[in-house]
């Protein structure tokens, strides 16, 4: 599976750690920056290119990190076809994929430690969408909303 990862200064260290760990586990990881730690850089500069790559299918899934994960999640969800969730527990890490076809995992680099973040990422990346009618029906309503705007 080809995945993308992005972070601002608030998630910079966690991005490096997760990138290396996920590569070691066999994932192809494309880094969308930040490539150097710059205090005060802006999460949209890195998260939006990642979200666009997810939207176009250039990567299968994305992991976006800022200090809290909130800004990254807000930015990612502005891009059509992106379904990003700010995740801090294992249940949501797989249920968000199974029920809601979540394709981007957002993490708070100042909130969620490395070990838990890696577990959450692996759970997210291992989960698959459950293509039952009610889940598809709900997503179709969101797709229609995207078309409206
Ligand atoms: C730090 O600048 C912080 O505001 C940012 O990383 C992120 O948490 C925003 O949601």
mmCIF file of C-alpha atoms and ligand atoms in Angstrom:
data_model
loop_
_atom_site.group_PDB
_atom_site.id
_atom_site.type_symbol
_atom_site.label_atom_id
_atom_site.label_comp_id
_atom_site.label_asym_id
_atom_site.label_seq_id
_atom_site.Cartn_x
_atom_site.Cartn_y
_atom_site.Cartn_z
ATOM 1 C CA UNK A 1 0.000 0.000 0.000
ATOM 2 C CA UNK A 2 1.236 3.486 -0.945
ATOM 3 C CA UNK A 3 0.636 6.043 1.758
ATOM 4 C CA UNK A 4 1.352 9.743 2.155
ATOM 5 C CA UNK A 5 2.330 11.566 5.305
ATOM 6 C CA UNK A 6 2.499 15.274 6.158
ATOM 7 C CA UNK A 7 3.076 17.406 9.228
ATOM 8 C CA UNK A 8 3.711 20.948 10.358
ATOM 9 C CA UNK A 9 6.139 21.826 13.159
ATOM 10 C CA UNK A 10 3.695 20.458 15.742
ATOM 11 C CA UNK A 11 3.907 16.997 14.205
ATOM 12 C CA UNK A 12 7.366 17.095 12.682
ATOM 13 C CA UNK A 13 9.114 14.666 15.037
ATOM 14 C CA UNK A 14 6.195 12.236 15.058
ATOM 15 C CA UNK A 15 6.116 12.271 11.233
ATOM 16 C CA UNK A 16 9.772 11.249 11.077
ATOM 17 C CA UNK A 17 9.258 8.454 13.579
ATOM 18 C CA UNK A 18 6.103 7.126 11.916
ATOM 19 C CA UNK A 19 7.606 7.337 8.419
ATOM 20 C CA UNK A 20 10.577 5.207 9.404
ATOM 21 C CA UNK A 21 8.474 2.695 11.326
ATOM 22 C CA UNK A 22 5.914 2.286 8.540
ATOM 23 C CA UNK A 23 8.643 1.902 5.902
ATOM 24 C CA UNK A 24 10.210 -0.807 8.068
ATOM 25 C CA UNK A 25 6.841 -2.566 8.098
ATOM 26 C CA UNK A 26 6.730 -2.593 4.298
ATOM 27 C CA UNK A 27 4.606 0.432 3.462
ATOM 28 C CA UNK A 28 5.638 2.728 0.637
ATOM 29 C CA UNK A 29 5.655 6.145 2.301
ATOM 30 C CA UNK A 30 5.633 9.430 0.345
ATOM 31 C CA UNK A 31 6.560 12.434 2.471
ATOM 32 C CA UNK A 32 4.683 15.667 1.676
ATOM 33 C CA UNK A 33 6.688 17.747 4.151
ATOM 34 C CA UNK A 34 7.539 19.641 6.139
ATOM 35 C CA UNK A 35 11.061 18.519 5.249
ATOM 36 C CA UNK A 36 12.751 20.686 7.856
ATOM 37 C CA UNK A 37 11.568 21.786 11.269
ATOM 38 C CA UNK A 38 10.458 25.405 10.988
ATOM 39 C CA UNK A 39 8.647 26.714 14.057
ATOM 40 C CA UNK A 40 5.553 28.591 12.962
ATOM 41 C CA UNK A 41 5.107 26.913 9.582
ATOM 42 C CA UNK A 42 1.526 26.378 8.396
ATOM 43 C CA UNK A 43 -0.167 22.965 8.320
ATOM 44 C CA UNK A 44 -2.247 23.727 5.169
ATOM 45 C CA UNK A 45 0.997 23.984 3.164
ATOM 46 C CA UNK A 46 1.666 20.291 3.753
ATOM 47 C CA UNK A 47 -1.715 18.767 4.525
ATOM 48 C CA UNK A 48 -3.539 20.101 1.447
ATOM 49 C CA UNK A 49 -1.036 18.635 -1.085
ATOM 50 C CA UNK A 50 -1.320 15.316 0.740
ATOM 51 C CA UNK A 51 -5.121 15.499 0.748
ATOM 52 C CA UNK A 52 -5.097 16.287 -2.983
ATOM 53 C CA UNK A 53 -2.910 13.234 -3.604
ATOM 54 C CA UNK A 54 -5.388 11.089 -1.633
ATOM 55 C CA UNK A 55 -8.283 12.630 -3.555
ATOM 56 C CA UNK A 56 -6.657 11.832 -6.926
ATOM 57 C CA UNK A 57 -5.664 8.315 -5.867
ATOM 58 C CA UNK A 58 -1.935 9.059 -6.113
ATOM 59 C CA UNK A 59 -1.622 7.554 -2.655
ATOM 60 C CA UNK A 60 -4.051 5.057 -1.149
ATOM 61 C CA UNK A 61 -4.271 6.677 2.280
ATOM 62 C CA UNK A 62 -2.888 9.660 4.129
ATOM 63 C CA UNK A 63 -1.630 10.474 7.605
ATOM 64 C CA UNK A 64 -1.653 14.164 8.567
ATOM 65 C CA UNK A 65 -0.192 15.519 11.789
ATOM 66 C CA UNK A 66 -0.197 18.924 13.443
ATOM 67 C CA UNK A 67 0.022 19.885 17.108
ATOM 68 C CA UNK A 68 -3.496 18.877 18.015
ATOM 69 C CA UNK A 69 -4.535 17.204 14.761
ATOM 70 C CA UNK A 70 -7.493 19.590 14.568
ATOM 71 C CA UNK A 71 -6.159 21.983 11.946
ATOM 72 C CA UNK A 72 -4.892 19.118 9.807
ATOM 73 C CA UNK A 73 -8.300 17.463 9.946
ATOM 74 C CA UNK A 74 -10.163 20.654 9.057
ATOM 75 C CA UNK A 75 -7.867 21.346 6.097
ATOM 76 C CA UNK A 76 -7.967 17.788 4.770
ATOM 77 C CA UNK A 77 -11.743 17.594 4.835
ATOM 78 C CA UNK A 78 -12.034 20.623 2.537
ATOM 79 C CA UNK A 79 -10.652 18.547 -0.331
ATOM 80 C CA UNK A 80 -13.309 16.570 -2.263
ATOM 81 C CA UNK A 81 -13.199 12.783 -1.815
ATOM 82 C CA UNK A 82 -11.203 13.134 1.382
ATOM 83 C CA UNK A 83 -12.683 11.679 4.543
ATOM 84 C CA UNK A 84 -10.324 12.566 7.367
ATOM 85 C CA UNK A 85 -10.740 11.708 11.035
ATOM 86 C CA UNK A 86 -8.894 12.961 14.097
ATOM 87 C CA UNK A 87 -8.242 9.700 15.898
ATOM 88 C CA UNK A 88 -7.002 8.926 19.392
ATOM 89 C CA UNK A 89 -8.451 5.459 20.061
ATOM 90 C CA UNK A 90 -8.187 2.074 18.401
ATOM 91 C CA UNK A 91 -11.927 1.543 17.910
ATOM 92 C CA UNK A 92 -12.319 4.698 15.835
ATOM 93 C CA UNK A 93 -9.122 3.945 13.901
ATOM 94 C CA UNK A 94 -10.774 0.905 12.271
ATOM 95 C CA UNK A 95 -14.462 1.745 12.593
ATOM 96 C CA UNK A 96 -13.891 5.047 10.786
ATOM 97 C CA UNK A 97 -12.626 3.080 7.793
ATOM 98 C CA UNK A 98 -15.159 0.248 8.009
ATOM 99 C CA UNK A 99 -18.245 2.450 8.300
ATOM 100 C CA UNK A 100 -17.186 5.828 6.892
ATOM 101 C CA UNK A 101 -14.461 4.888 4.403
ATOM 102 C CA UNK A 102 -12.015 7.222 6.202
ATOM 103 C CA UNK A 103 -9.009 7.695 3.938
ATOM 104 C CA UNK A 104 -6.961 10.110 6.047
ATOM 105 C CA UNK A 105 -5.845 9.658 9.626
ATOM 106 C CA UNK A 106 -5.127 12.851 11.549
ATOM 107 C CA UNK A 107 -3.008 12.789 14.686
ATOM 108 C CA UNK A 108 -1.982 15.342 17.280
ATOM 109 C CA UNK A 109 1.785 15.370 17.600
ATOM 110 C CA UNK A 110 1.462 17.100 20.959
ATOM 111 C CA UNK A 111 -1.326 14.809 22.102
ATOM 112 C CA UNK A 112 -0.722 11.242 20.972
ATOM 113 C CA UNK A 113 2.629 9.642 21.733
ATOM 114 C CA UNK A 114 4.702 7.660 19.265
ATOM 115 C CA UNK A 115 3.767 4.132 20.344
ATOM 116 C CA UNK A 116 0.027 4.780 20.342
ATOM 117 C CA UNK A 117 0.276 6.731 17.082
ATOM 118 C CA UNK A 118 2.002 3.801 15.390
ATOM 119 C CA UNK A 119 -0.659 1.398 16.637
ATOM 120 C CA UNK A 120 -3.418 3.710 15.436
ATOM 121 C CA UNK A 121 -1.734 4.078 12.041
ATOM 122 C CA UNK A 122 -1.408 0.320 11.626
ATOM 123 C CA UNK A 123 -5.021 -0.271 12.624
ATOM 124 C CA UNK A 124 -6.148 2.449 10.199
ATOM 125 C CA UNK A 125 -4.037 1.072 7.357
ATOM 126 C CA UNK A 126 -5.216 -2.510 7.927
ATOM 127 C CA UNK A 127 -8.926 -1.709 7.987
ATOM 128 C CA UNK A 128 -11.209 -1.917 4.950
ATOM 129 C CA UNK A 129 -14.481 -0.238 4.071
ATOM 130 C CA UNK A 130 -17.546 -2.403 4.716
ATOM 131 C CA UNK A 131 -19.523 -1.836 1.531
ATOM 132 C CA UNK A 132 -22.989 -2.334 2.964
ATOM 133 C CA UNK A 133 -25.894 -0.348 1.618
ATOM 134 C CA UNK A 134 -26.388 1.948 4.585
ATOM 135 C CA UNK A 135 -22.733 2.978 4.697
ATOM 136 C CA UNK A 136 -22.676 3.686 0.972
ATOM 137 C CA UNK A 137 -25.962 5.599 1.251
ATOM 138 C CA UNK A 138 -24.521 7.915 3.923
ATOM 139 C CA UNK A 139 -21.371 8.568 1.930
ATOM 140 C CA UNK A 140 -23.421 9.334 -1.168
ATOM 141 C CA UNK A 141 -25.153 12.101 0.821
ATOM 142 C CA UNK A 142 -21.749 13.609 1.575
ATOM 143 C CA UNK A 143 -20.710 13.308 -2.078
ATOM 144 C CA UNK A 144 -23.873 15.202 -3.044
ATOM 145 C CA UNK A 145 -22.989 17.921 -0.536
ATOM 146 C CA UNK A 146 -19.528 18.273 -2.106
ATOM 147 C CA UNK A 147 -21.155 18.711 -5.524
ATOM 148 C CA UNK A 148 -23.515 21.375 -4.140
ATOM 149 C CA UNK A 149 -20.577 23.592 -3.170
HETATM 150 C C1 LIG B 1 0.766 24.802 16.428
HETATM 151 O O1 LIG B 1 1.085 25.893 15.630
HETATM 152 C C2 LIG B 1 -0.660 24.367 16.221
HETATM 153 O O2 LIG B 1 -1.496 25.472 16.157
HETATM 154 C C3 LIG B 1 -0.823 23.524 14.975
HETATM 155 O O3 LIG B 1 0.177 22.581 14.855
HETATM 156 C C4 LIG B 1 -2.094 22.700 14.989
HETATM 157 O O4 LIG B 1 -2.256 22.082 16.234
HETATM 158 C C5 LIG B 1 -3.327 23.340 14.586
HETATM 159 O O5 LIG B 1 -4.403 22.713 14.667
#
